[in-house]
Coordinates of C-alpha atoms and ligand atoms in Angstrom, one line a residue:
M1 CA 0.0 0.0 0.0
S2 CA 1.5 3.3 -1.0
S3 CA 1.4 6.3 1.4
G4 CA -1.0 8.1 -0.9
E5 CA -3.4 5.1 -0.8
G6 CA -3.0 5.0 3.0
H7 CA -3.8 8.7 3.2
S8 CA -6.9 8.4 1.1
R9 CA -8.0 5.3 3.0
R10 CA -7.6 7.3 6.3
R11 CA -9.8 10.0 4.8
S12 CA -12.4 7.6 3.5
L13 CA -15.9 7.7 4.9
A14 CA -15.7 4.0 5.9
F15 CA -12.6 4.7 7.9
R16 CA -14.1 7.7 9.7
L17 CA -17.4 5.8 10.3
T18 CA -15.4 2.9 11.9
L19 CA -13.5 5.3 14.0
W20 CA -16.6 7.1 15.2
Y21 CA -18.5 3.9 15.9
G22 CA -15.5 2.4 17.7
G23 CA -15.0 5.6 19.8
I24 CA -18.6 6.0 20.7
F25 CA -18.9 2.3 21.5
A26 CA -15.8 2.4 23.8
A27 CA -16.9 5.6 25.5
T28 CA -20.5 4.3 26.2
S29 CA -19.2 1.0 27.4
A30 CA -16.7 2.7 29.8
F31 CA -19.5 5.0 31.0
A32 CA -21.8 2.1 31.7
F33 CA -19.0 0.1 33.4
G34 CA -18.2 3.2 35.5
L35 CA -21.8 3.3 36.7
V36 CA -21.9 -0.4 37.5
Y37 CA -18.5 -0.2 39.2
L38 CA -19.7 2.7 41.5
L39 CA -22.9 0.8 42.2
M40 CA -21.0 -2.4 43.2
L41 CA -18.7 -0.4 45.4
A42 CA -21.6 1.2 47.2
V43 CA -23.4 -2.2 47.6
V44 CA -20.2 -4.0 48.9
Q45 CA -19.5 -1.2 51.3
E46 CA -23.1 -1.1 52.6
R47 CA -23.0 -4.9 53.2
T48 CA -19.7 -4.6 55.2
D49 CA -21.1 -1.8 57.3
E50 CA -24.3 -3.8 57.9
D51 CA -22.2 -6.8 59.0
L52 CA -20.1 -4.6 61.4
R53 CA -23.3 -3.1 62.9
E54 CA -24.7 -6.5 63.5
D55 CA -21.5 -7.6 65.2
A56 CA -21.6 -4.5 67.4
A57 CA -25.2 -5.5 68.5
E58 CA -24.1 -9.1 69.1
F59 CA -21.3 -8.0 71.4
A60 CA -23.7 -5.8 73.4
A61 CA -25.8 -8.9 73.9
F62 CA -22.7 -11.0 74.9
M63 CA -21.9 -8.2 77.5
Q64 CA -25.4 -8.5 78.9
E65 CA -25.4 -12.3 79.0
G66 CA -21.9 -13.1 80.2
G67 CA -20.1 -9.8 81.2
L68 CA -16.6 -8.8 80.2
D69 CA -15.2 -12.3 80.2
R70 CA -17.7 -13.5 77.6
V71 CA -16.9 -10.5 75.4
K72 CA -13.2 -11.2 75.6
R73 CA -13.8 -14.9 74.8
E74 CA -15.9 -14.1 71.8
M75 CA -13.2 -11.6 70.6
Q76 CA -10.7 -14.4 70.6
L77 CA -13.1 -16.9 69.0
E78 CA -13.8 -14.5 66.1
T79 CA -10.1 -14.1 65.3
L80 CA -9.1 -17.7 65.4
G81 CA -6.5 -18.9 62.8
E82 CA -6.5 -16.9 59.5
E83 CA -9.3 -14.7 60.6
A84 CA -6.7 -12.8 62.7
E85 CA -5.4 -11.3 59.4
E86 CA -8.8 -10.0 58.4
V87 CA -10.4 -8.9 61.7
F88 CA -9.1 -7.3 64.9
F89 CA -10.7 -6.3 68.2
R90 CA -9.6 -4.0 70.9
L91 CA -11.4 -3.2 74.1
W92 CA -11.0 0.3 75.7
S93 CA -12.0 1.9 78.9
S94 CA -13.5 5.4 78.5
G95 CA -10.3 6.8 80.0
G96 CA -8.3 5.5 77.0
R97 CA -6.8 2.4 78.6
E98 CA -6.5 -0.7 76.3
M99 CA -8.2 -3.5 78.3
A100 CA -7.9 -6.4 75.9
S101 CA -7.0 -7.0 72.2
T102 CA -6.9 -9.9 69.7
D103 CA -3.7 -11.0 67.9
L104 CA -2.4 -7.8 66.2
S105 CA 0.8 -9.3 64.8
T106 CA -0.4 -9.1 61.2
W107 CA -1.6 -5.6 61.6
P108 CA 0.3 -2.3 61.2
A109 CA 0.7 -0.2 64.4
L110 CA -2.8 1.0 65.4
D111 CA -3.4 4.4 67.1
V112 CA -5.4 5.0 70.2
P113 CA -8.9 6.0 69.1
P114 CA -9.8 9.7 69.5
D115 CA -11.5 10.8 72.7
E116 CA -14.9 11.4 71.3
L117 CA -15.1 7.8 70.2
L118 CA -14.0 6.6 73.6
R119 CA -16.9 8.6 75.2
L120 CA -19.5 6.6 73.3
E121 CA -22.6 5.7 75.4
P122 CA -24.3 2.2 75.4
G123 CA -27.4 2.2 73.1
A124 CA -25.9 5.0 70.9
D125 CA -25.5 4.2 67.1
P126 CA -22.1 2.5 66.4
E127 CA -19.5 4.9 64.8
L128 CA -17.8 3.8 61.5
E129 CA -14.7 5.0 59.9
T130 CA -12.3 4.0 57.1
L131 CA -8.5 3.7 57.4
P132 CA -7.4 4.1 53.8
D133 CA -4.6 1.9 52.4
F134 CA -4.0 0.6 55.9
Q135 CA -3.2 -3.0 55.6
D136 CA -1.0 -4.1 52.6
G137 CA -2.5 -1.3 50.5
H138 CA -6.1 -2.3 51.4
D139 CA -8.6 -0.1 53.2
V140 CA -9.8 -1.1 56.7
R141 CA -13.3 -0.4 58.0
V142 CA -13.6 0.2 61.7
V143 CA -16.7 0.2 64.0
Y144 CA -16.8 1.6 67.6
T145 CA -19.5 0.6 70.0
A146 CA -20.2 0.8 73.7
P147 CA -21.4 -2.6 75.0
A148 CA -21.5 -1.3 78.6
P149 CA -21.0 2.1 80.3
G150 CA -17.3 3.1 80.4
L151 CA -16.4 0.4 77.9
V152 CA -15.7 0.8 74.1
L153 CA -15.2 -2.1 71.7
E154 CA -13.2 -1.4 68.5
M155 CA -13.7 -3.8 65.6
G156 CA -11.6 -3.6 62.4
Q157 CA -12.4 -5.4 59.2
S158 CA -10.0 -5.6 56.3
L159 CA -11.6 -4.7 52.9
A160 CA -9.0 -6.8 51.0
E161 CA -11.6 -9.4 49.9
D162 CA -14.1 -6.8 48.6
E163 CA -11.4 -4.9 46.8
E164 CA -10.1 -8.1 45.2
F165 CA -13.6 -9.0 44.0
I166 CA -14.1 -5.6 42.5
G167 CA -10.5 -5.7 41.0
T168 CA -11.4 -9.1 39.3
F169 CA -14.5 -7.5 37.9
L170 CA -12.4 -4.5 36.6
T171 CA -9.8 -6.8 34.9
G172 CA -12.5 -8.9 33.4
F173 CA -14.2 -5.9 32.0
L174 CA -11.0 -4.3 30.5
I175 CA -10.1 -7.6 28.8
T176 CA -13.7 -7.9 27.4
L177 CA -13.7 -4.3 26.2
S178 CA -10.3 -4.5 24.5
G179 CA -11.4 -7.8 22.9
V180 CA -14.6 -6.3 21.6
V181 CA -12.8 -3.2 20.3
A182 CA -10.1 -5.3 18.7
L183 CA -12.7 -7.5 17.0
G184 CA -15.2 -4.7 16.4
A185 CA -12.8 -2.5 14.4
P186 CA -12.3 -4.9 11.5
I187 CA -16.0 -5.9 11.6
G188 CA -17.1 -2.2 11.7
W189 CA -14.7 -1.5 8.8
F190 CA -16.0 -4.4 6.8
M191 CA -19.7 -3.4 7.5
A192 CA -19.0 0.3 6.6
R193 CA -17.3 -0.7 3.4
H194 CA -20.1 -3.1 2.5
A195 CA -22.8 -0.5 3.2
L196 CA -21.0 2.1 1.2
R197 CA -20.5 -0.2 -1.8
G198 CA -23.6 1.3 -3.5
I199 CA -22.0 4.8 -3.3
R200 CA -18.8 3.5 -4.8
D201 CA -20.9 2.0 -7.7
V202 CA -22.5 5.4 -8.3
T203 CA -19.2 7.2 -8.2
R204 CA -17.6 4.7 -10.6
A205 CA -20.6 5.0 -13.0
A206 CA -20.4 8.8 -12.8
S207 CA -16.7 8.8 -13.7
E208 CA -17.3 6.4 -16.6
I209 CA -20.1 8.7 -17.8
A210 CA -17.8 11.7 -17.4
S211 CA -15.4 10.0 -19.8
G212 CA -18.1 9.6 -22.4
T213 CA -20.2 6.4 -21.9
L214 CA -23.6 8.0 -21.4
D215 CA -25.4 4.7 -21.7
R216 CA -23.7 3.3 -18.6
R217 CA -26.1 2.6 -15.7
V218 CA -25.6 1.7 -12.0
T219 CA -26.5 -1.8 -10.9
V220 CA -29.2 -1.7 -8.3
R221 CA -28.0 -4.4 -5.8
S222 CA -30.8 -4.3 -3.2
Q223 CA -34.4 -3.2 -3.1
G224 CA -35.9 -0.3 -1.1
D225 CA -32.9 0.9 0.9
E226 CA -31.4 4.4 0.6
L227 CA -28.6 3.3 -1.7
A228 CA -30.9 1.5 -4.0
L229 CA -33.0 4.7 -4.1
L230 CA -29.8 6.7 -4.9
A231 CA -28.9 4.3 -7.7
Q232 CA -32.4 4.3 -9.1
T233 CA -32.6 8.1 -9.0
F234 CA -29.2 8.4 -10.6
N235 CA -30.3 6.0 -13.4
T236 CA -33.6 7.9 -13.9
M237 CA -31.6 11.1 -14.1
L238 CA -29.3 9.5 -16.7
D239 CA -32.3 8.3 -18.7
R240 CA -33.6 11.8 -18.7
I241 CA -30.3 13.4 -19.7
Q242 CA -29.9 10.9 -22.5
A243 CA -33.5 11.5 -23.7
L244 CA -32.8 15.3 -23.6
M245 CA -29.5 14.8 -25.5
V246 CA -31.3 12.7 -28.2
G247 CA -34.0 15.4 -28.3
M248 CA -31.5 18.2 -28.7
R249 CA -29.6 16.3 -31.4
E250 CA -32.8 15.8 -33.3
M251 CA -33.7 19.4 -32.8
T252 CA -30.4 20.7 -34.1
D253 CA -30.6 18.2 -37.0
N254 CA -34.1 19.5 -37.8
L255 CA -32.9 23.1 -37.5
A256 CA -30.0 22.4 -39.8
H257 CA -32.4 20.7 -42.3
D258 CA -34.7 23.7 -42.2
L259 CA -31.9 26.2 -42.6
R260 CA -30.4 24.2 -45.5
S261 CA -33.5 24.1 -47.7
P262 CA -34.0 27.9 -48.0
L263 CA -30.3 28.5 -48.3
A264 CA -30.1 25.9 -51.1
R265 CA -33.0 27.6 -52.8
I266 CA -31.4 31.1 -52.5
R267 CA -28.2 29.7 -53.9
A268 CA -30.0 27.9 -56.8
S269 CA -31.9 31.0 -57.7
A270 CA -28.7 33.1 -57.8
E271 CA -27.0 30.5 -59.8
M272 CA -29.8 30.3 -62.3
T273 CA -29.8 34.1 -62.6
L274 CA -26.1 34.1 -63.4
A275 CA -26.5 31.2 -65.9
N276 CA -29.5 32.7 -67.7
G277 CA -27.5 35.9 -68.4
S278 CA -28.3 39.5 -67.8
G279 CA -31.6 41.2 -68.0
S280 CA -33.2 43.3 -65.3
A281 CA -36.3 41.1 -65.1
N282 CA -34.1 38.1 -64.3
Y283 CA -32.3 39.9 -61.5
E284 CA -35.6 41.3 -60.2
A285 CA -37.1 37.8 -59.9
S286 CA -34.0 36.5 -58.3
A287 CA -34.0 39.4 -55.7
C288 CA -37.6 38.8 -55.0
S289 CA -37.2 35.1 -54.3
T290 CA -34.1 35.8 -52.2
I291 CA -36.1 38.3 -50.1
E292 CA -38.9 35.7 -49.8
E293 CA -36.5 33.0 -48.6
C294 CA -34.8 35.3 -46.3
D295 CA -38.1 36.4 -44.8
R296 CA -38.9 32.7 -44.1
L297 CA -35.5 32.3 -42.4
L298 CA -36.1 35.4 -40.4
D299 CA -39.5 34.2 -39.4
M300 CA -38.1 31.0 -38.2
I301 CA -35.4 32.7 -36.2
N302 CA -37.8 35.3 -34.7
A303 CA -40.3 32.5 -33.8
S304 CA -37.5 30.6 -32.0
L305 CA -36.5 33.7 -30.1
D306 CA -40.2 34.5 -29.2
I307 CA -40.7 31.0 -27.9
A308 CA -37.5 31.1 -25.8
E309 CA -38.5 34.5 -24.4
A310 CA -42.0 33.3 -23.5
E311 CA -40.7 30.1 -22.0
S312 CA -38.1 31.8 -19.8
G313 CA -40.7 34.2 -18.5
A314 CA -38.8 37.2 -19.9
A315 CA -41.5 38.2 -22.3
R316 CA -43.3 41.3 -21.3
L317 CA -47.0 40.7 -21.9
N318 CA -49.1 43.8 -22.8
M319 CA -52.0 42.7 -20.6
A320 CA -55.4 44.1 -21.5
D321 CA -59.0 43.2 -21.2
I322 CA -59.7 41.2 -24.4
D323 CA -63.0 40.0 -25.9
L324 CA -62.0 36.6 -27.2
T325 CA -65.2 36.3 -29.2
A326 CA -64.2 39.3 -31.2
L327 CA -60.6 38.1 -31.6
V328 CA -61.8 34.6 -32.8
D329 CA -64.3 36.3 -35.1
D330 CA -61.5 38.3 -36.7
A331 CA -59.4 35.2 -37.2
F332 CA -62.4 33.5 -38.8
E333 CA -62.7 36.5 -41.3
L334 CA -59.0 36.3 -42.0
F335 CA -58.8 32.5 -42.6
N336 CA -62.1 32.0 -44.2
T337 CA -60.7 32.8 -47.7
V338 CA -58.0 30.2 -47.2
A339 CA -60.6 27.7 -46.1
E340 CA -62.8 28.4 -49.2
D341 CA -59.8 28.1 -51.5
K342 CA -59.2 24.6 -50.0
H343 CA -62.9 23.8 -50.2
L344 CA -63.1 23.5 -46.4
T345 CA -66.0 24.6 -44.2
L346 CA -64.9 26.9 -41.5
A347 CA -67.5 27.4 -38.7
T348 CA -67.6 29.2 -35.4
I349 CA -69.7 28.6 -32.2
L350 CA -69.1 31.6 -30.0
P351 CA -70.8 33.3 -27.0
T352 CA -71.8 36.9 -27.5
T353 CA -68.7 38.1 -25.5
C354 CA -66.0 36.3 -23.7
H355 CA -63.5 38.3 -21.6
V356 CA -60.0 37.3 -20.7
R357 CA -57.0 39.3 -19.6
G358 CA -54.1 38.9 -22.0
D359 CA -51.7 40.1 -24.6
R360 CA -53.8 40.7 -27.8
Q361 CA -51.0 40.1 -30.2
R362 CA -49.8 36.9 -28.6
L363 CA -53.3 35.5 -28.3
Q364 CA -53.9 36.3 -31.9
R365 CA -50.8 34.2 -32.8
V366 CA -52.0 31.3 -30.7
V367 CA -55.4 31.2 -32.5
A368 CA -53.7 31.8 -35.9
N369 CA -51.2 29.0 -35.4
L370 CA -53.8 26.5 -34.4
L371 CA -56.2 27.5 -37.1
D372 CA -53.5 27.5 -39.7
N373 CA -52.6 23.9 -38.7
A374 CA -56.2 22.8 -38.7
L375 CA -56.7 24.1 -42.3
K376 CA -53.3 22.8 -43.4
Y377 CA -53.8 19.3 -42.2
T378 CA -57.4 18.9 -43.3
S379 CA -58.1 17.9 -46.9
A380 CA -60.8 19.3 -49.2
G381 CA -64.4 18.7 -48.1
G382 CA -63.4 18.7 -44.5
R383 CA -64.6 20.9 -41.7
V384 CA -62.9 23.1 -39.1
T385 CA -64.9 24.5 -36.1
L386 CA -63.9 27.2 -33.7
R387 CA -65.7 26.7 -30.5
L388 CA -65.5 29.1 -27.6
V389 CA -66.9 28.1 -24.2
D390 CA -66.9 30.6 -21.3
E391 CA -67.2 28.7 -18.0
P392 CA -65.6 30.9 -15.3
P393 CA -63.0 30.6 -14.0
Q394 CA -62.0 29.0 -17.2
V395 CA -62.3 29.9 -20.9
R396 CA -61.9 27.1 -23.5
L397 CA -61.2 27.7 -27.1
S398 CA -61.3 24.5 -29.2
I399 CA -60.2 24.2 -32.8
E400 CA -61.7 21.0 -34.2
D401 CA -60.8 19.6 -37.6
T402 CA -61.8 16.5 -39.6
G403 CA -58.2 16.2 -40.9
V404 CA -55.5 13.7 -41.1
G405 CA -55.1 13.3 -37.3
I406 CA -51.9 12.8 -35.4
P407 CA -50.2 9.3 -35.1
P408 CA -50.3 8.3 -31.4
E409 CA -46.5 7.9 -31.2
S410 CA -46.1 11.5 -32.3
M411 CA -48.6 12.9 -29.7
P412 CA -46.1 13.4 -26.9
R413 CA -43.7 15.3 -29.2
I414 CA -45.8 17.6 -31.3
F415 CA -45.2 20.6 -29.0
E416 CA -41.4 20.2 -29.3
R417 CA -39.6 22.8 -31.3
F418 CA -39.0 21.8 -34.9
Y419 CA -40.9 18.6 -34.5
R420 CA -43.0 17.6 -37.4
C421 CA -45.0 14.4 -37.7
D422 CA -44.4 14.1 -41.4
P423 CA -40.6 13.7 -41.9
S424 CA -40.9 14.4 -45.6
R425 CA -42.3 17.9 -44.7
S426 CA -44.7 17.9 -47.6
E427 CA -46.7 20.8 -45.9
N428 CA -45.3 24.2 -45.4
G429 CA -44.1 25.0 -42.0
N430 CA -41.2 25.0 -39.6
G431 CA -42.3 22.9 -36.7
L432 CA -42.5 25.9 -34.4
G433 CA -46.2 26.8 -34.6
L434 CA -47.4 24.5 -31.8
S435 CA -44.5 25.2 -29.5
M436 CA -45.1 28.9 -29.9
A437 CA -48.8 28.5 -29.2
L438 CA -48.1 26.5 -26.1
A439 CA -45.4 28.9 -24.8
F440 CA -47.7 31.9 -25.3
A441 CA -50.7 30.1 -23.6
R442 CA -48.5 29.1 -20.6
A443 CA -47.1 32.7 -20.4
H444 CA -50.8 33.6 -19.8
G445 CA -51.1 31.0 -17.0
G446 CA -53.0 28.8 -19.5
D447 CA -52.4 25.6 -21.3
I448 CA -53.2 23.7 -24.5
T449 CA -54.5 20.1 -24.7
V450 CA -54.9 17.9 -27.7
R451 CA -57.1 15.0 -28.7
S452 CA -56.6 13.3 -32.0
T453 CA -57.6 10.2 -34.0
L454 CA -55.5 9.2 -36.9
G455 CA -57.5 9.7 -40.1
E456 CA -60.5 11.3 -38.3
G457 CA -59.3 14.6 -37.0
S458 CA -57.8 16.5 -34.1
T459 CA -59.1 19.0 -31.5
F460 CA -56.7 21.4 -29.9
T461 CA -58.1 23.2 -26.8
V462 CA -56.7 26.4 -25.4
L463 CA -57.4 26.9 -21.7
L464 CA -57.3 30.4 -20.4
L465 CA -58.4 32.1 -17.2
A466 CA -61.6 34.1 -17.5
A467 CA -61.3 37.8 -16.6
R468 CA -62.7 38.3 -13.1
D469 CA -65.3 40.8 -14.1
S470 CA -66.4 38.6 -17.0
P471 CA -70.0 39.1 -17.7
G472 CA -70.4 35.3 -17.8
Ligands
LIG501 P1 -45.8 22.8 -38.5 O1 -45.1 24.1 -38.9 O2 -45.1 21.6 -39.1 O3 -47.2 22.9 -38.7 P2 -46.4 22.8 -35.7 O4 -45.5 23.0 -34.5 O5 -47.5 23.7 -35.9 O6 -45.4 22.7 -36.9 O7 -47.0 21.3 -35.6 C1 -46.1 20.2 -35.4 C2 -46.7 19.0 -36.1 O8 -47.9 18.6 -35.5 C3 -47.0 19.3 -37.5 O9 -45.9 19.0 -38.4 C4 -48.1 18.2 -37.8 O10 -47.5 17.0 -38.2 C5 -48.8 18.0 -36.5 N1 -50.0 18.8 -36.4 C6 -50.2 20.0 -35.8 N2 -51.5 20.4 -35.9 C7 -52.2 19.4 -36.5 C8 -53.5 19.1 -36.9 N3 -54.5 20.0 -36.7 N4 -53.8 17.9 -37.5 C9 -52.8 17.0 -37.8 N5 -51.6 17.2 -37.4 C10 -51.2 18.3 -36.8

């Protein structure tokens, strides 16, 4: 392992997670142990004190039953053999004279108890004190009691056994803890790495995609967990990006195609003029067709810019109160000649008035684009109906035709820029009419929906908000 690798491993999330888990686990275990340790210490101490108090009461009873001799005898009995190392007794007169004691050979030098302890009265609570690190480094707990007036019994109990018991517990715990930490670290590391495998997959896929393979996807290893969700979301995002890329490529191809045709026509016309020799009529015709083609190109470019402006919300709408009935009627007048020329019936079903707030010019273009399409894609003998329905808070303008209809597979795409269902582009148009109508309708807070049956006809419906003071 190189030092660079070691460095990045130390910085890795798996390493830091392991460290955090290990640290938190060790700290909480130590805290829990500390609590148990203190509790045990208190319980053990309480038990020793209880024993000592009981002994004190017993010796008071011995005094009553058998006098001083019985007390002395019991003192010796209690410290027979090895007990002498753990327990000692001394009997004091209240004047501070030692009247008897058990074998003190295994005990360090003991002081004379302080005066206030020697003045203890019979029946008073026994006094307890601790001599720290007294015997071979162990604490000694001492009780003072007065079995009879003028007499004080001192009993000492070594805490060596208790301390050893707690010491064994402490060692056991430390061994267990270090074992668990030593074992837990590699297990934690393994688990963290395993859990983060999904993230590594996503990272690897992302870097492969960055180097050009856009069709790469992340394998979804498990179902339902956060990493699977990340992988699925990532894949969905890639699908969408790929679809957008394909769409954009198609759009630029279409754009190139639509630019090429008029340019080729301009060039051909110029070439023909040159080949056919001079003559002002020739040049005039050529100039006219050039202007016509240029206008078409400019229209296309302007339409693209208008759509972009409306979609981005940058378009400033000249909002005014508009009577849609009058606006649709005007469009009817304008397009009726085209319809007659094509032997189509153009009809309107309109309320007397229908008020909306909107930008007159843009709404005119919405109606014109949809009506133009309806007439364009309907053959002779067909019928186009403009139907306006005012149902506050909504206004619906439908343009129904009995034309060629739209293939179902094209339906989701007809509002895309430059998209045309007929790839041979036999009809005039640039594929921008519907996207412009939709962009303008949406800029008004409205929408356009479409229903179509192939071979039977289509209905485009513009939805707009009715003006609030609409007369109904
Ligand atoms: P175009 O300039 O080609 O008309 P549009 O954006 O207006 O572009 O329409 C996109 C495509 O949707 C058209 O090429 C046409 O195939 C289809 N379309 C639009 N309106 C109708 C309609 N009323 N009937 C059938 N097809 C239609």
